[in-house]
PDB file of C-alpha atoms and ligand atoms in Angstrom:
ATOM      1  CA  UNK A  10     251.279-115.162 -43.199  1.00  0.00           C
ATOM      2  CA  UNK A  11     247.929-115.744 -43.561  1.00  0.00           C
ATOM      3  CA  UNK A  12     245.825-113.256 -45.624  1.00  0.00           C
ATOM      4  CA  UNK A  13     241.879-112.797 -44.864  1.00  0.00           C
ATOM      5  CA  UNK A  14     239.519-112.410 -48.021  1.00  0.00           C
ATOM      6  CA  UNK A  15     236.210-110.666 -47.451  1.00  0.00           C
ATOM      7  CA  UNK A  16     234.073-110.582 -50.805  1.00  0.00           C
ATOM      8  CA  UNK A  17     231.424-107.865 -50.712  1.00  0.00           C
ATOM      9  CA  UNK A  18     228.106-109.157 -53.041  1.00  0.00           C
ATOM     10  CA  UNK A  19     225.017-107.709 -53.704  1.00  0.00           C
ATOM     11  CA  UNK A  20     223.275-105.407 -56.228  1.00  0.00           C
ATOM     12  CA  UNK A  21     224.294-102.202 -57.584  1.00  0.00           C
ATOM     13  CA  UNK A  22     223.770 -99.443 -54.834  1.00  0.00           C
ATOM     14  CA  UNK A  23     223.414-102.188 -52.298  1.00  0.00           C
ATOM     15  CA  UNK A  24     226.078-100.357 -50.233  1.00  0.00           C
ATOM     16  CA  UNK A  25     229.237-102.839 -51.369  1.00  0.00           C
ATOM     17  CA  UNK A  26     231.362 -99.621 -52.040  1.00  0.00           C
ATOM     18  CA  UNK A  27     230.207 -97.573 -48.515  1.00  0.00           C
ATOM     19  CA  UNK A  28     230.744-100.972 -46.265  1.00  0.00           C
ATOM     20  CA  UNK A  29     234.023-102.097 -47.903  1.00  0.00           C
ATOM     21  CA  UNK A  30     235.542 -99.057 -46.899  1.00  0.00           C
ATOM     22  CA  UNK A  31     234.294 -98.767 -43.754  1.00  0.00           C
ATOM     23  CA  UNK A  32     235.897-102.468 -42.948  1.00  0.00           C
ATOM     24  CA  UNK A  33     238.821-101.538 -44.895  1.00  0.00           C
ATOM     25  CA  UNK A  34     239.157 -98.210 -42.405  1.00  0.00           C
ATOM     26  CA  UNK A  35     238.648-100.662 -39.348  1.00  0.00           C
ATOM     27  CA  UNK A  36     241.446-103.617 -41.056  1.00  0.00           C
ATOM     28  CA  UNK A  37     244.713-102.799 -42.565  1.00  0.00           C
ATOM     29  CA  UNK A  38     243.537-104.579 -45.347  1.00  0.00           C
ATOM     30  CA  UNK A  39     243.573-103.663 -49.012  1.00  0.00           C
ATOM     31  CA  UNK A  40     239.914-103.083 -50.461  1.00  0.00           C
ATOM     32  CA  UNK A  41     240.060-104.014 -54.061  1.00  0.00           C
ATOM     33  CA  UNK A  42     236.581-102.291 -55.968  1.00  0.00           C
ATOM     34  CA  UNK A  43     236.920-103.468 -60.218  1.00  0.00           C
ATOM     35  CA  UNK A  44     234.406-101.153 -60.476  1.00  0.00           C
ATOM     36  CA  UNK A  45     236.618 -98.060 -59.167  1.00  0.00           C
ATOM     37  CA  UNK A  46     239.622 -99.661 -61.391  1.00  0.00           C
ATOM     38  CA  UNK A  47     237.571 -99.526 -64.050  1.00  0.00           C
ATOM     39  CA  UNK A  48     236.478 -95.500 -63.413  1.00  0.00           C
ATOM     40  CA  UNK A  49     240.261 -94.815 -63.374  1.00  0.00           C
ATOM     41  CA  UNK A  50     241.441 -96.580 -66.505  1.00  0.00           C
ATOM     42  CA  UNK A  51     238.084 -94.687 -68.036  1.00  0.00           C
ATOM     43  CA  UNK A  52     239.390 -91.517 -66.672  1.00  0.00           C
ATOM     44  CA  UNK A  53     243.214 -91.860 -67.806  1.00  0.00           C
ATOM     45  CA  UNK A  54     241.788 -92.956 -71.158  1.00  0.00           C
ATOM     46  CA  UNK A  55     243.799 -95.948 -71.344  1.00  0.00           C
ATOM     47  CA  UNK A  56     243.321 -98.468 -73.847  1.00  0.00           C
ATOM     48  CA  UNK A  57     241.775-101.004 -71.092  1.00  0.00           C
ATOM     49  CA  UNK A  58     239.662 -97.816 -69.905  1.00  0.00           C
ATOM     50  CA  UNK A  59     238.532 -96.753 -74.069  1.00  0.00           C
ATOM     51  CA  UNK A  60     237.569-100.639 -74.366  1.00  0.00           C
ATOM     52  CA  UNK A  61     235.560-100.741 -71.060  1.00  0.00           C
ATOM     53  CA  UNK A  62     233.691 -96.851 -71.751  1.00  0.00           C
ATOM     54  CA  UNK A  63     230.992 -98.808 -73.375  1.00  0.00           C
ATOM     55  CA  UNK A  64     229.943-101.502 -71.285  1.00  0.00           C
ATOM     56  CA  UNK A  65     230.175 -99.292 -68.331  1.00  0.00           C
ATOM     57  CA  UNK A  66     227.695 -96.670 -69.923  1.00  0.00           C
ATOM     58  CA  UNK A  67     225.481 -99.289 -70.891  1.00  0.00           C
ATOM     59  CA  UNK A  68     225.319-101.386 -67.706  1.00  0.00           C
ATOM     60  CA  UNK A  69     227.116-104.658 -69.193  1.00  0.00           C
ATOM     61  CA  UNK A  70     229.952-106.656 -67.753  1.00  0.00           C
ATOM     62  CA  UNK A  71     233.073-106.022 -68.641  1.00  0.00           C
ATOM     63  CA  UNK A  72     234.770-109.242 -70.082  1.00  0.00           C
ATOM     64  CA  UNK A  73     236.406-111.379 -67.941  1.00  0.00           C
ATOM     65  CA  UNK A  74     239.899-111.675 -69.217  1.00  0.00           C
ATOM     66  CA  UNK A  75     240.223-107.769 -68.649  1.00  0.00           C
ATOM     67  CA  UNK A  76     239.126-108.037 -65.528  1.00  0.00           C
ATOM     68  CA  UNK A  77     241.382-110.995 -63.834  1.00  0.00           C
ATOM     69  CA  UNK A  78     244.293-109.095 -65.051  1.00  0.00           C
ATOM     70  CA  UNK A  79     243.607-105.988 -63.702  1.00  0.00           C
ATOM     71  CA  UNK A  80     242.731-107.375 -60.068  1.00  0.00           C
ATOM     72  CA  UNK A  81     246.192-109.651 -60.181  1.00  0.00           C
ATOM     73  CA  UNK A  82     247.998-105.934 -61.216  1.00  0.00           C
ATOM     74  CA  UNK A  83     246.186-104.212 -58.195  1.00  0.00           C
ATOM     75  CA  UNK A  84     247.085-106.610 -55.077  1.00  0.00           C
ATOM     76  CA  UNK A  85     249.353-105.423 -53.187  1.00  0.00           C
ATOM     77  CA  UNK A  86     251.549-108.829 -52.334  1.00  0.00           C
ATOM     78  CA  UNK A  87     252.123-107.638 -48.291  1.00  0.00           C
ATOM     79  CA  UNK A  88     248.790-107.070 -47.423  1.00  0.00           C
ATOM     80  CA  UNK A  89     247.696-108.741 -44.934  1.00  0.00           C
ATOM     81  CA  UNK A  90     243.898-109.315 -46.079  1.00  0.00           C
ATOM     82  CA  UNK A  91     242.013-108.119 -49.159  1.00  0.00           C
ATOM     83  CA  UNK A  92     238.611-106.723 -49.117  1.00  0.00           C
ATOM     84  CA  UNK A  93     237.143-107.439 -53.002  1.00  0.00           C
ATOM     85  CA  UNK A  94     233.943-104.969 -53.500  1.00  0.00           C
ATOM     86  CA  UNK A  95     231.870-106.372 -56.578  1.00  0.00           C
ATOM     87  CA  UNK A  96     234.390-109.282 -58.270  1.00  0.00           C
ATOM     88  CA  UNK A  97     234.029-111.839 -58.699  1.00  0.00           C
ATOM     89  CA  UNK A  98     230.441-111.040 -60.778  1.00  0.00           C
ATOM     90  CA  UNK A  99     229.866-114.478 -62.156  1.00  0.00           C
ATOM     91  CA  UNK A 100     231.319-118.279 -62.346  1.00  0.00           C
ATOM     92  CA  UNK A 101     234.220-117.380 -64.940  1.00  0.00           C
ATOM     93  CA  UNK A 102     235.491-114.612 -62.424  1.00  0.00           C
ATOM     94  CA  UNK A 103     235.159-116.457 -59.945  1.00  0.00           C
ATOM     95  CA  UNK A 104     237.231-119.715 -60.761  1.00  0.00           C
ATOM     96  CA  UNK A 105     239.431-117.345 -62.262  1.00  0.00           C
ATOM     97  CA  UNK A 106     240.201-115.068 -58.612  1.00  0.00           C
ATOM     98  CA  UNK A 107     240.202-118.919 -57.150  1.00  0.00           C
ATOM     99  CA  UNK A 108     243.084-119.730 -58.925  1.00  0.00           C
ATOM    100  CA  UNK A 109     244.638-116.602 -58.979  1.00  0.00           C
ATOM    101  CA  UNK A 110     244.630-117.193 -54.790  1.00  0.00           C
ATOM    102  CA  UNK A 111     245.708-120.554 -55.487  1.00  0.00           C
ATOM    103  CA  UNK A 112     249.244-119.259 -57.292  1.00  0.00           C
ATOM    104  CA  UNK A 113     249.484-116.089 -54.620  1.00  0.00           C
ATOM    105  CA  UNK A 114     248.391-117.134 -51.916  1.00  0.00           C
ATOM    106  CA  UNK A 115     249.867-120.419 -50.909  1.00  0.00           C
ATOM    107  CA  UNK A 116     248.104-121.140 -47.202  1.00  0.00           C
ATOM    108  CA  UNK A 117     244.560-121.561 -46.557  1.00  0.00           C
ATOM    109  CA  UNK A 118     242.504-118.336 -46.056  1.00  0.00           C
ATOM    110  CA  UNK A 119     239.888-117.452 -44.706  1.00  0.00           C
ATOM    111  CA  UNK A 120     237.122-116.586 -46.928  1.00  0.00           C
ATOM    112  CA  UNK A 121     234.154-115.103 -47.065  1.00  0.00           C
ATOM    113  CA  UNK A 122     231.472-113.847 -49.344  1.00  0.00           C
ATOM    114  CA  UNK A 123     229.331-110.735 -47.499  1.00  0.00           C
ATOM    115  CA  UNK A 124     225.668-110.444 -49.171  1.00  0.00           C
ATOM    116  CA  UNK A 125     224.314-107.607 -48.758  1.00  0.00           C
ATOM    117  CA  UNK A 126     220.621-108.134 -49.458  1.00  0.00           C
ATOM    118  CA  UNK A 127     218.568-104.927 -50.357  1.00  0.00           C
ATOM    119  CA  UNK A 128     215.145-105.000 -52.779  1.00  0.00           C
ATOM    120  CA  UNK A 129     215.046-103.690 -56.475  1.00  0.00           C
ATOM    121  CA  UNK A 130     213.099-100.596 -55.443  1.00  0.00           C
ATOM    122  CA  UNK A 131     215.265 -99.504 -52.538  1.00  0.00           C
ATOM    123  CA  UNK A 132     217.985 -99.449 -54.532  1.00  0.00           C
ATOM    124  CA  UNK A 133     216.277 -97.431 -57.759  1.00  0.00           C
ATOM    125  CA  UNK A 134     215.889 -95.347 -54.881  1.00  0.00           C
ATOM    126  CA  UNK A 135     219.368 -95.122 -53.792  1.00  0.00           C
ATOM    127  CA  UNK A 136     221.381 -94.784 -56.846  1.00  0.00           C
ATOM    128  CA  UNK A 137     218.972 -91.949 -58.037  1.00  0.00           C
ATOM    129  CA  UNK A 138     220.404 -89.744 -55.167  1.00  0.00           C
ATOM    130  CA  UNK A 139     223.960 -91.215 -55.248  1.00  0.00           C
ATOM    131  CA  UNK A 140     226.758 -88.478 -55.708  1.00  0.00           C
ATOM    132  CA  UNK A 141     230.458 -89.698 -56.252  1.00  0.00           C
ATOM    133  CA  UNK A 142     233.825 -87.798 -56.401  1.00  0.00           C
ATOM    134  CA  UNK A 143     236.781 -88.390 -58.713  1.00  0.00           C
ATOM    135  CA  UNK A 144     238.457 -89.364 -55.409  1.00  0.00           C
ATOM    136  CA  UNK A 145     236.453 -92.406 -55.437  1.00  0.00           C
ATOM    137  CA  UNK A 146     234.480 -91.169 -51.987  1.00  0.00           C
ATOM    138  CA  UNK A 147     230.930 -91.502 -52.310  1.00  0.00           C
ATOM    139  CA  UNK A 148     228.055 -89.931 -50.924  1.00  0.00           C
ATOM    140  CA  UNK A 149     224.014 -89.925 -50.863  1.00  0.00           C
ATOM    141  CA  UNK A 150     221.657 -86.989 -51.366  1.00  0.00           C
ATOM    142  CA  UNK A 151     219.670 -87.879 -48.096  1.00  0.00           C
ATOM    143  CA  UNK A 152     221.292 -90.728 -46.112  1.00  0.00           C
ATOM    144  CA  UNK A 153     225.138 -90.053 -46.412  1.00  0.00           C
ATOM    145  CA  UNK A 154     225.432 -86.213 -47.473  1.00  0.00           C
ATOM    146  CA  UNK A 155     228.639 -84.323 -47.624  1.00  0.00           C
ATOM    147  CA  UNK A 156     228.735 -81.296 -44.922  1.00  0.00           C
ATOM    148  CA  UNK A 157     229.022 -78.784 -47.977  1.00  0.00           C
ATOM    149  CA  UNK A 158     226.263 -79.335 -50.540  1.00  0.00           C
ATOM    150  CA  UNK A 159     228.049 -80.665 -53.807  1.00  0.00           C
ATOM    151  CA  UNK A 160     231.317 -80.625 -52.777  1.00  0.00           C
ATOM    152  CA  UNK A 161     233.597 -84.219 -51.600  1.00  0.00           C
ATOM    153  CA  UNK A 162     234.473 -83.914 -47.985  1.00  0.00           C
ATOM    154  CA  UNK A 163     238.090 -85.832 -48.137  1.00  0.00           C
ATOM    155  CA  UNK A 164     239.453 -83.748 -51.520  1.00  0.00           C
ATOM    156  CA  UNK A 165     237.205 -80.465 -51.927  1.00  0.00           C
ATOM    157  CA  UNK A 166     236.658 -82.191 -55.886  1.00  0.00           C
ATOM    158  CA  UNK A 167     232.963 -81.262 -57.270  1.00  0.00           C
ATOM    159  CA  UNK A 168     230.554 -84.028 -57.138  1.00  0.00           C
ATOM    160  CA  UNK A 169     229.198 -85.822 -59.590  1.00  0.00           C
ATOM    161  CA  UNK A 170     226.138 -88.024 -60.834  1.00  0.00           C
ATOM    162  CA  UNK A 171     227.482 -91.503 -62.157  1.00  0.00           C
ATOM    163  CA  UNK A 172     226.143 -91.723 -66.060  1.00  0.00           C
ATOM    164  CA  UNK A 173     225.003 -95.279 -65.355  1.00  0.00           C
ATOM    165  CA  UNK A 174     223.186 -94.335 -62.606  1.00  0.00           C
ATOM    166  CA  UNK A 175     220.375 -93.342 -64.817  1.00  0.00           C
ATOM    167  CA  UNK A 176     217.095 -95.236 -64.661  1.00  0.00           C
ATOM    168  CA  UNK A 177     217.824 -97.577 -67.989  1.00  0.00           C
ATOM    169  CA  UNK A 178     221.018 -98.536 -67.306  1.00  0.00           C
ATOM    170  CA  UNK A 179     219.949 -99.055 -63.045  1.00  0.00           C
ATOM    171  CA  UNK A 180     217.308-101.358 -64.458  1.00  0.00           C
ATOM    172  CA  UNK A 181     219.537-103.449 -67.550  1.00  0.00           C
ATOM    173  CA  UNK A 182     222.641-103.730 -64.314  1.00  0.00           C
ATOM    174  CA  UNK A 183     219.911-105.304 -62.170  1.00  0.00           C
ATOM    175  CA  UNK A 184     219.030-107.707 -64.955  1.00  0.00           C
ATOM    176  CA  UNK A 185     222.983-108.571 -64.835  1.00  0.00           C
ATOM    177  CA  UNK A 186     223.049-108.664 -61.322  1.00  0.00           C
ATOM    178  CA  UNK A 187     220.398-110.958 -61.152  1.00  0.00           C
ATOM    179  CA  UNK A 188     220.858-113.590 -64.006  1.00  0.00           C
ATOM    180  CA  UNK A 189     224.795-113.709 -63.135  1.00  0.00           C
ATOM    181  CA  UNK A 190     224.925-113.775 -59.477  1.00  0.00           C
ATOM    182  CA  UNK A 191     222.366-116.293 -58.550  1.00  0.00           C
ATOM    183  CA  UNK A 192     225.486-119.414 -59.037  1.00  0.00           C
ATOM    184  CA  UNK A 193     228.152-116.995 -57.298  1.00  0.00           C
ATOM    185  CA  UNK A 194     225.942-116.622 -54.381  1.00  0.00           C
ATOM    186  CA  UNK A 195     224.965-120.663 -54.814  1.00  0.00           C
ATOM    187  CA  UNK A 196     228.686-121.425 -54.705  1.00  0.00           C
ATOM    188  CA  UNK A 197     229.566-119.583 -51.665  1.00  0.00           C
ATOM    189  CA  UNK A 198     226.467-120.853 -49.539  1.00  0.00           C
ATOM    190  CA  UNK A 199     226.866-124.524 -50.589  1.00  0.00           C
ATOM    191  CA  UNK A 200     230.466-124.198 -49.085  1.00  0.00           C
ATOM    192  CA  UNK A 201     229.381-122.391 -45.931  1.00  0.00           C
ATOM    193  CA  UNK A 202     231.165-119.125 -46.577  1.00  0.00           C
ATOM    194  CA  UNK A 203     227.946-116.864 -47.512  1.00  0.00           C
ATOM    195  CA  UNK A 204     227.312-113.928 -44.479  1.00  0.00           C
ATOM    196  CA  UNK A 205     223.828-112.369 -45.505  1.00  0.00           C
ATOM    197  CA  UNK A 206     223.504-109.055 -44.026  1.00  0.00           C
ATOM    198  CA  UNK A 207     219.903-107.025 -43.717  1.00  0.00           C
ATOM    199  CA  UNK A 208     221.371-104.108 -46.566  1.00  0.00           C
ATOM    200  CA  UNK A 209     218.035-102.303 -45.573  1.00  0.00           C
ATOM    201  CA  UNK A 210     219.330-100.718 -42.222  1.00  0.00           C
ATOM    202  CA  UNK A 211     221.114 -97.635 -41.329  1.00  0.00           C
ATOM    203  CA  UNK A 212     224.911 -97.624 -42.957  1.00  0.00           C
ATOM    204  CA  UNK A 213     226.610 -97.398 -39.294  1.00  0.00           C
ATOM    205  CA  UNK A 214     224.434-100.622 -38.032  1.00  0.00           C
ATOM    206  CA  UNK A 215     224.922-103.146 -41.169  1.00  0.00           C
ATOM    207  CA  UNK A 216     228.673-102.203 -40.415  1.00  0.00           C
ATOM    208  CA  UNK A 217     228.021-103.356 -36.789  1.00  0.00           C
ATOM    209  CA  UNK A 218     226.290-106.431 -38.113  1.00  0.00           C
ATOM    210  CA  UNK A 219     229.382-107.488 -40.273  1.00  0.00           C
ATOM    211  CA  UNK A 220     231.712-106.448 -37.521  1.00  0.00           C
ATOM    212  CA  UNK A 221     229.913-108.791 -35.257  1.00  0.00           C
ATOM    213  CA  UNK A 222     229.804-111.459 -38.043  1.00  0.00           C
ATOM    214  CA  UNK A 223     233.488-111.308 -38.528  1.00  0.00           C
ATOM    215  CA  UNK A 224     234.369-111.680 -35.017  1.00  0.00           C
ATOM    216  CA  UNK A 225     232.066-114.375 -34.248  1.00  0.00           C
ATOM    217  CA  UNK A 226     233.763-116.194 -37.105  1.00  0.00           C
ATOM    218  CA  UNK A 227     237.026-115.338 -35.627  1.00  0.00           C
ATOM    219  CA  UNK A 228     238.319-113.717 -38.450  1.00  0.00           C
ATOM    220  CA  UNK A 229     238.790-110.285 -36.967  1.00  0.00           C
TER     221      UNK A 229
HETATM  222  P1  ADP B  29     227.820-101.002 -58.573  1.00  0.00           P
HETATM  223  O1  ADP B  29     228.614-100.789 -57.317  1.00  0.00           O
HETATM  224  O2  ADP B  29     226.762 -99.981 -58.740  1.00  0.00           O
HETATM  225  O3  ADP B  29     227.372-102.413 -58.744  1.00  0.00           O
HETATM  226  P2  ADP B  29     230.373-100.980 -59.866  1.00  0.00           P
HETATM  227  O4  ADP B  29     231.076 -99.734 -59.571  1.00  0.00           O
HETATM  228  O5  ADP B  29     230.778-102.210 -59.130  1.00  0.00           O
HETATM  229  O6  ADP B  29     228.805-100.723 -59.747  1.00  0.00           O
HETATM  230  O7  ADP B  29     230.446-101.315 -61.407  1.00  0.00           O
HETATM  231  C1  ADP B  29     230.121-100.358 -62.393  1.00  0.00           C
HETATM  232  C2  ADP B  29     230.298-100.975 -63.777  1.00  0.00           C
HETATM  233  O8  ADP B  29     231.679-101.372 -63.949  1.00  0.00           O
HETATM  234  C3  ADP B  29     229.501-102.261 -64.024  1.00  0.00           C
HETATM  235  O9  ADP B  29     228.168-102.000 -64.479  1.00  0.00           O
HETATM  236  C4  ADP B  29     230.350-102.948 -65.100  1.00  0.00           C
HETATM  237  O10 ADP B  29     230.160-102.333 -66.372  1.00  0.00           O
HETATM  238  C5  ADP B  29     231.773-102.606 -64.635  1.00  0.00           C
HETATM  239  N1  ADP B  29     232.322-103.614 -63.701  1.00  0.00           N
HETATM  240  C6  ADP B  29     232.607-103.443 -62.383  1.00  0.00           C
HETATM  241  N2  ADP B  29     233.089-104.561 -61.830  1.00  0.00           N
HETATM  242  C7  ADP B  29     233.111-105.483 -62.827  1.00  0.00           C
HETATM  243  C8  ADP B  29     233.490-106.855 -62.899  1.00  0.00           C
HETATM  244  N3  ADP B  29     233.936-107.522 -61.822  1.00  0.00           N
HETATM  245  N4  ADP B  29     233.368-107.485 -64.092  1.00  0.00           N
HETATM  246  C9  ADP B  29     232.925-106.846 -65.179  1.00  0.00           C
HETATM  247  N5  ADP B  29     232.550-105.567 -65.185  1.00  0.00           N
HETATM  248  C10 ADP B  29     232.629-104.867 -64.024  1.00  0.00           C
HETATM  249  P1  ADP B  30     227.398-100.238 -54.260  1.00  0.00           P
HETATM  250  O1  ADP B  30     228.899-100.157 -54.094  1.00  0.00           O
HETATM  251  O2  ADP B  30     226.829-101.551 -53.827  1.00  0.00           O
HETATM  252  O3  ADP B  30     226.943 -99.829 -55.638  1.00  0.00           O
HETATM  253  P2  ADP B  30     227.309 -97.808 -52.646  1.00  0.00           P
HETATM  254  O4  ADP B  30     228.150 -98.091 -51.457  1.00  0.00           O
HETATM  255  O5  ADP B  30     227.890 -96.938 -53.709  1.00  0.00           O
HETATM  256  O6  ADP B  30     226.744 -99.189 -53.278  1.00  0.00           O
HETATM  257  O7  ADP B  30     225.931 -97.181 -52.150  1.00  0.00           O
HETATM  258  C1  ADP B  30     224.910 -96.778 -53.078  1.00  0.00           C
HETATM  259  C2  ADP B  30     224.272 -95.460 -52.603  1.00  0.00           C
HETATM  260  O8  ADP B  30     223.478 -95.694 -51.443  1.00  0.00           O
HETATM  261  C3  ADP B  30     225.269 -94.382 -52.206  1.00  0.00           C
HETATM  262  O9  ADP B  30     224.688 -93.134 -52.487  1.00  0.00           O
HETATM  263  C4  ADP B  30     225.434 -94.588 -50.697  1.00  0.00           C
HETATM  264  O10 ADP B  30     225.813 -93.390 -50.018  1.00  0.00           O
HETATM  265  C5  ADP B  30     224.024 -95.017 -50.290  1.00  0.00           C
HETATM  266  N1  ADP B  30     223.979 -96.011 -49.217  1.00  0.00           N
HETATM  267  C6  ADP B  30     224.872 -96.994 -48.917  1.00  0.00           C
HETATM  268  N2  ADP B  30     224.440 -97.731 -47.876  1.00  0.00           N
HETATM  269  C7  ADP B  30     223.227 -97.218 -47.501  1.00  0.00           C
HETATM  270  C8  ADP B  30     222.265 -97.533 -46.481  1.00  0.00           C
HETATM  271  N3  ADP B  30     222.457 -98.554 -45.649  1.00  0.00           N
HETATM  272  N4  ADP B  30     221.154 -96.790 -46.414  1.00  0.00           N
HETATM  273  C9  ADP B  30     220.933 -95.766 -47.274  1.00  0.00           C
HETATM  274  N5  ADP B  30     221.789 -95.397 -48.249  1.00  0.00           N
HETATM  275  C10 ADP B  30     222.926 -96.104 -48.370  1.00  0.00           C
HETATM  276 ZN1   ZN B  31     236.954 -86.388 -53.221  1.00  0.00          ZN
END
């Protein structure tokens, strides 16, 4: 069977996490966020999740043997498609997932890397009013509110404030964003597979856009 890969880039709070779900909810295929893995092992204190506390609080990356391990553990091998919100960050991660497809998946897919282009203020912006649940749902003060003020819509769970969404940490996973991501967006337009999507539009029309994208491409 063939499996579709959709790889959702952009810059923190550029709506990756919103518009992977929404194309997961639309698919029946898996959506894989390293940043939500990461969250859980945090949250079950494992010993991956006590190594990666720190880099998460501070805004850094991870290292990349953690991470390829943890995304091989996650696939599910029967899904028909997989939906990767913010991995691969950078070149190692990258040739890395490439390989990992290489040993798993054995036809060609089809690929594609999703940019979601929004500026460095609009998304201080965003992530100042960004609320999350331990369910993983998450929500904005203004633009993507749940109906009862603090409270998750899906689970009832309390809302939250994510402690790197703070102004220093926003600014140092910009930095990141922005000196690491420049070669993985290089490498995916060089080979034709880069959609760039306007991230400065309404949530429900940049998921029209890519739906449009997707089917033009015949891959939905
Ligand atoms: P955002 O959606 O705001 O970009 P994520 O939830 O994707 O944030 O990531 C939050 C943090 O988790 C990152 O700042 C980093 O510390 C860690 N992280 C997430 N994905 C990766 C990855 N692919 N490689 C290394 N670290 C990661
Ligand atoms: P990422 O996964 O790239 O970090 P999220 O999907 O978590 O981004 O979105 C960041 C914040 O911005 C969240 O509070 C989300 O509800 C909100 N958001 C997402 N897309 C849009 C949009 N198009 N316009 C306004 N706010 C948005
Ligand atoms: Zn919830």
């Amino acid at each position: 069977m063939q499996k579709t890969i959709i790889i959702f880039f952009g810059p923190p709070g550029s709506g990756k996490g919103t518009q992977a779900e929404l194309l997961a909810k639309k698919t029946d295929w898996q959506k894989i966020s390293t940043g939500d893995l990461l969250r859980s092992e945090v949250a079950a204190k494992t010993k991956l999740g006590k190594l990666a506390d720190k880099y998460l609080k501070t805004g850094k990356l991870v290292p990349d043997r953690f991470i390829v391990e943890m995304v091989d553990n996650s696939l599910k091998k029967k899904s028909s498609g997989f939906i990767f919100d913010g991995y691969p960050r950078n070149l190692k991660q990258l040739k890395d997932l490439l390989l990992m497809f290489k040993k798993r998946i054995k036809k060609s897919a089809p690929i594609y890397a999703i940019e979601i282009a929004v500026s460095d203020k609009e998304v201080k912006q965003r992530l100042g009013q960004r609320r999350m649940c331990a369910c993983g749902k998450v929500y904005h003060l203004l633009y993507n509110s749940p109906i009862n003020e603090g409270i998750c819509d899906i689970c009832g769970g309390k809302l939250f404030t994510r402690n790197d969404d703070k102004p220093k940490v926003i600014s140092h996973r910009l930095k990141v964003y922005h000196h690491d991501g420049q070669a993985v967006l290089d490498y995916w337009r060089v080979l034709g597979k880069l959609i760039k999507i306007n991230g400065e539009q309404p949530i429900a029309k940049i998921h029209n856009d890519i739906m449009e994208k997707l089917r033009e491409l015949k891959v939905i």
